[in-house]
XYZ file of C-alpha atoms in Angstrom:
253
model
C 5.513 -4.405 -2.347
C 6.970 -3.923 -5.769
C 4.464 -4.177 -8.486
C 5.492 -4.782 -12.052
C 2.641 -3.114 -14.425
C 0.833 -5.654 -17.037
C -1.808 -4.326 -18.812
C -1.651 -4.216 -22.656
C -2.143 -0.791 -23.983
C -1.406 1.068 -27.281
C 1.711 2.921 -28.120
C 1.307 6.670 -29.850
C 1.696 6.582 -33.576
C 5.640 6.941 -34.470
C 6.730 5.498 -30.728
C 9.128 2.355 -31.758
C 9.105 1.107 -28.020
C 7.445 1.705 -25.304
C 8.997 4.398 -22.565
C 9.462 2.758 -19.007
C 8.349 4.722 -15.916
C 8.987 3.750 -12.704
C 6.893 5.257 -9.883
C 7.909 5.514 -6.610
C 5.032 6.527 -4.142
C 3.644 5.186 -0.949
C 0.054 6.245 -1.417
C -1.415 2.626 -3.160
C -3.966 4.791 -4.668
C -2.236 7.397 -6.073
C 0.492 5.074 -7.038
C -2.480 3.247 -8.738
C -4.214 6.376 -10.578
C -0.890 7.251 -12.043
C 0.144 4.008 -13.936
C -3.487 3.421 -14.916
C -3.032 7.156 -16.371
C 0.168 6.667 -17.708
C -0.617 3.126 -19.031
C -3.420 4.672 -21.213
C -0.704 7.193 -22.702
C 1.182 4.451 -24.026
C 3.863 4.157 -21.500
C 5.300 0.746 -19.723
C 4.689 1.210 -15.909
C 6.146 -0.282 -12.596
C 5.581 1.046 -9.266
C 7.706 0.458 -5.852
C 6.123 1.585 -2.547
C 9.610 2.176 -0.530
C 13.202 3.470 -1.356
C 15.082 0.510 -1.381
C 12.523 -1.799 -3.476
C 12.958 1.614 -5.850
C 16.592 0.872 -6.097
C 16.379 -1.978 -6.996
C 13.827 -1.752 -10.028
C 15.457 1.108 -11.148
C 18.789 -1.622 -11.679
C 16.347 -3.722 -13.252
C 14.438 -2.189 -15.691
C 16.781 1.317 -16.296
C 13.803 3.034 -16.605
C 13.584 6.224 -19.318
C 11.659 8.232 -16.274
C 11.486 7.836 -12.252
C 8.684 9.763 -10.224
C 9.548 10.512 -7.469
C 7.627 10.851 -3.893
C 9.919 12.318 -1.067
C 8.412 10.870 1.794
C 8.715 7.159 1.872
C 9.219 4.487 4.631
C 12.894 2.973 4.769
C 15.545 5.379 2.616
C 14.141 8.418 2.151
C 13.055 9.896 -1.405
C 16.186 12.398 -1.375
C 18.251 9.297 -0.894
C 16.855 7.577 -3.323
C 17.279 10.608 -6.029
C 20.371 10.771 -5.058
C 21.232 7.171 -5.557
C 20.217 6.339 -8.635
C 21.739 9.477 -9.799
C 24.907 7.894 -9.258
C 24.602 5.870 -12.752
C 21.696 6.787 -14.137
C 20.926 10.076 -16.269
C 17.330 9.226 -16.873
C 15.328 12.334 -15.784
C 13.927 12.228 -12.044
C 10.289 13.580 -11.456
C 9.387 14.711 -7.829
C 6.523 14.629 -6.245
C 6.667 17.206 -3.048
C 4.033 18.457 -0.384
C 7.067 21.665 0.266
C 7.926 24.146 -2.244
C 10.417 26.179 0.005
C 13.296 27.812 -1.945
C 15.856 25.459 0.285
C 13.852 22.266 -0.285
C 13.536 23.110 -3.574
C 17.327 24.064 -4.194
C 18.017 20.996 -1.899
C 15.710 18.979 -4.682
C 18.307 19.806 -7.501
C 21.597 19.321 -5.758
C 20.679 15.881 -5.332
C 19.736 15.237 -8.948
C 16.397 15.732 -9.225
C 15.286 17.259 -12.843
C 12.055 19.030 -12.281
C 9.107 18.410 -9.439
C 5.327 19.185 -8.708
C 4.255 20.429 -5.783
C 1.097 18.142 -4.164
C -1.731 18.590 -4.637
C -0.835 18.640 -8.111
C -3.101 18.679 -11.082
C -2.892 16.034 -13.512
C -2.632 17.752 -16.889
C 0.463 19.923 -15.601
C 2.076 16.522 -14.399
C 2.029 14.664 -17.624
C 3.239 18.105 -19.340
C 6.331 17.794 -17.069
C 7.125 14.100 -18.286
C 6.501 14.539 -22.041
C 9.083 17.249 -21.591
C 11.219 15.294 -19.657
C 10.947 12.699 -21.931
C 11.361 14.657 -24.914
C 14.568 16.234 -23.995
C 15.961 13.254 -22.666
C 15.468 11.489 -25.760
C 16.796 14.425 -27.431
C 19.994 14.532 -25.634
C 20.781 10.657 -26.024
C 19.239 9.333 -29.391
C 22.831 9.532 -30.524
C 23.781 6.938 -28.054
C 21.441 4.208 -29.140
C 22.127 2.195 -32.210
C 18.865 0.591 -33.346
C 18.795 -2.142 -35.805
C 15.395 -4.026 -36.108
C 15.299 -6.287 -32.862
C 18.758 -4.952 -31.509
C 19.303 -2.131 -29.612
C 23.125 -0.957 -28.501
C 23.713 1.449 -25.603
C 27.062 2.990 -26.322
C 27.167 4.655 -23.609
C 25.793 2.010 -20.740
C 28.208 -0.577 -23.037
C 25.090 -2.571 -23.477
C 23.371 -4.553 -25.909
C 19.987 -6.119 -25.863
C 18.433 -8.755 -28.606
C 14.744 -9.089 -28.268
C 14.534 -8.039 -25.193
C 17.680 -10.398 -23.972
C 21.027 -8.931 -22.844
C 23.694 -10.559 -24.729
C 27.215 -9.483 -22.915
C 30.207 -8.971 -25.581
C 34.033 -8.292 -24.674
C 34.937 -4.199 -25.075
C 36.272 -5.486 -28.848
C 33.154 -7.690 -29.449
C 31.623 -5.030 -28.759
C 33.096 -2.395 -31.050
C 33.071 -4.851 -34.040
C 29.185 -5.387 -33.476
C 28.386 -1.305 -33.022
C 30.801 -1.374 -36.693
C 29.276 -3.872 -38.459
C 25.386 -1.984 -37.274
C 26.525 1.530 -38.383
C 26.844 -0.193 -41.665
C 23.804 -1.962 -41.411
C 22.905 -3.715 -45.187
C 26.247 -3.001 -46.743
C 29.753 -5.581 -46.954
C 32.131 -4.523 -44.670
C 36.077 -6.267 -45.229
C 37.912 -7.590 -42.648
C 40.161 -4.883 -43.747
C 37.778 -2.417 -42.993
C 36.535 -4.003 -39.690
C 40.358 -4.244 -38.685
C 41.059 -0.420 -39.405
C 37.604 0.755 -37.808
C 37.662 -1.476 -34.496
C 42.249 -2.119 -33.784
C 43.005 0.987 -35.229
C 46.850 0.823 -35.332
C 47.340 -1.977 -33.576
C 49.257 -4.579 -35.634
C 46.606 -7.634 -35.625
C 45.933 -11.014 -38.046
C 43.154 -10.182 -40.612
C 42.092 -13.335 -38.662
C 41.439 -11.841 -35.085
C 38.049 -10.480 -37.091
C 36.991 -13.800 -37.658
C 37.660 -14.681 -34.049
C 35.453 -12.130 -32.688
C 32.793 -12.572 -35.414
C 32.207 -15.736 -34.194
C 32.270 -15.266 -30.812
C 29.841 -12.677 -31.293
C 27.580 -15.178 -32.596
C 27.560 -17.695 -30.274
C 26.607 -14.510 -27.821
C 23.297 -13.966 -30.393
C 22.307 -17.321 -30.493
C 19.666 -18.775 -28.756
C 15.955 -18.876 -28.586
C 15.349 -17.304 -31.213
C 18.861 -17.825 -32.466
C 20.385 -14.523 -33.748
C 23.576 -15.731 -34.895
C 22.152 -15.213 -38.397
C 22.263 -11.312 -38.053
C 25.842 -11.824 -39.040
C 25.721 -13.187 -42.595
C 29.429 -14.106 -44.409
C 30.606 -12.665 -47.559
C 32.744 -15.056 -48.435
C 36.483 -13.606 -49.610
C 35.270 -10.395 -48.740
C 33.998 -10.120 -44.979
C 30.770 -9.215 -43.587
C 27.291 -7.798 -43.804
C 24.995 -7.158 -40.647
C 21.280 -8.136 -41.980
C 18.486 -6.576 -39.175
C 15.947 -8.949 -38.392
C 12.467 -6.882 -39.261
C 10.318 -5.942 -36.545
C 6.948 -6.749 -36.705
C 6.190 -3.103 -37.856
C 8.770 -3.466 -40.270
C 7.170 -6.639 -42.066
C 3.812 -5.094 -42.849
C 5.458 -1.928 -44.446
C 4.919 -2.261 -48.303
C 3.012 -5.533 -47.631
C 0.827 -7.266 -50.494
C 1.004 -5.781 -54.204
């Protein structure tokens, strides 16, 4: 069974989004104690009950943190670090009854970031994952572009609207991450052409092109084309859409 956590809880002050955990643990109960736990720290919780079902979450969601039990039914939890390890770099918690030298050695080569030996207690676990947390976020906040509602992954290639994927062409792509860097401000075609062809030898029009396929990728329910505004005979300015954070800052006079 693969249960997908839905209880509302409250962020910590200053978090913009919520971190995603995935737990992977056999033990229903446990399982259960830990996203309640977790859920009332302010993270966003799912929980698989066998290696396989873990994959496959972990595709889905890309969690920020996995837990990790060792012994599960199906693919085993070694397997399973090792797996997702294969394209993901988000930090990998285990949870292990043996704290051998070998096992534990055996633990890293696979991927695994840190681990807790059971019976563990609960204040040293969730010291573990703030600092695993912390130093991943460290590491990558230079690798996620932020504006408002949309969020680009340089490094995953990925960009994400209000929760919705919207898939862009490697240049669509580069003209978008361009046009955020620069969030506010007019950028020329000029510009756009210089920062995203480089020397290629290209039509000030090709911008245009990929502007407004771009768009058509944004729109939608809520339509985001609009992100995009034209200067006209100059080029283009990339507006954020405020968050609902955002709108209440400086509200009322």
């Amino acid at each position: 069974m693969v249960t997908v956590s839905s209880r509302s809880t409250t962020r910590p002050e200053g978090t913009p989004t919520q971190q995603r955990i995935l737990i992977v643990e056999d033990d229903p109960t446990l399982a259960q104690i830990l996203s309640y736990s977790l859920e009332q720290r302010g993270y966003s919780v799912w929980t698989a009950q066998e290696g396989r079902q873990a994959i496959m979450l972990a595709r889905t969601i890309r969690p920020d943190l996995v837990i990790l039990d060792l012994m599960l039914p199906g693919i085993d939890g070694r397997d399973v670090c090792r797996l997702i390890r294969k394209w993901s770099s988000a930090p990998i918690l285990v949870l292990t009854a043996r704290d051998s030298e070998d096992d534990i050695v055996a633990l890293f080569q696979e991927g695994a970031d840190d681990y807790v030996v059971k019976p563990f207690r609960t204040r040293e676990l969730f010291a573990r994952i703030d600092a695993l947390l912390r130093r991943s976020a460290e590491s990558t906040a230079g690798n996620v572009l932020t504006a408002g509602t949309l969020v680009i992954f340089r490094d995953e290639h990925r960009v994400v609207y209000r929760g919705r994927e919207i898939h862009l062409a490697p240049r669509e792509f580069a003209l978008l991450t361009a046009l955020v860097e620069r969030a506010g401000r007019v950028c020329t075609r000029q510009e756009l052409l210089d920062q995203v062809w480089g020397q290629d030898v290209v039509d000030l029009r090709n911008v245009d092109v990929h502007i407004h396929r771009i768009r058509e990728a944004l729109g939608g329910e809520p339509d985001g084309s609009n992100l995009i505004r034209t200067v006209h005979g100059i080029g283009y300015r990339f507006v954020p859409e405020l968050t609902a954070t955002d709108e209440t800052i400086g509200g009322g006079s």
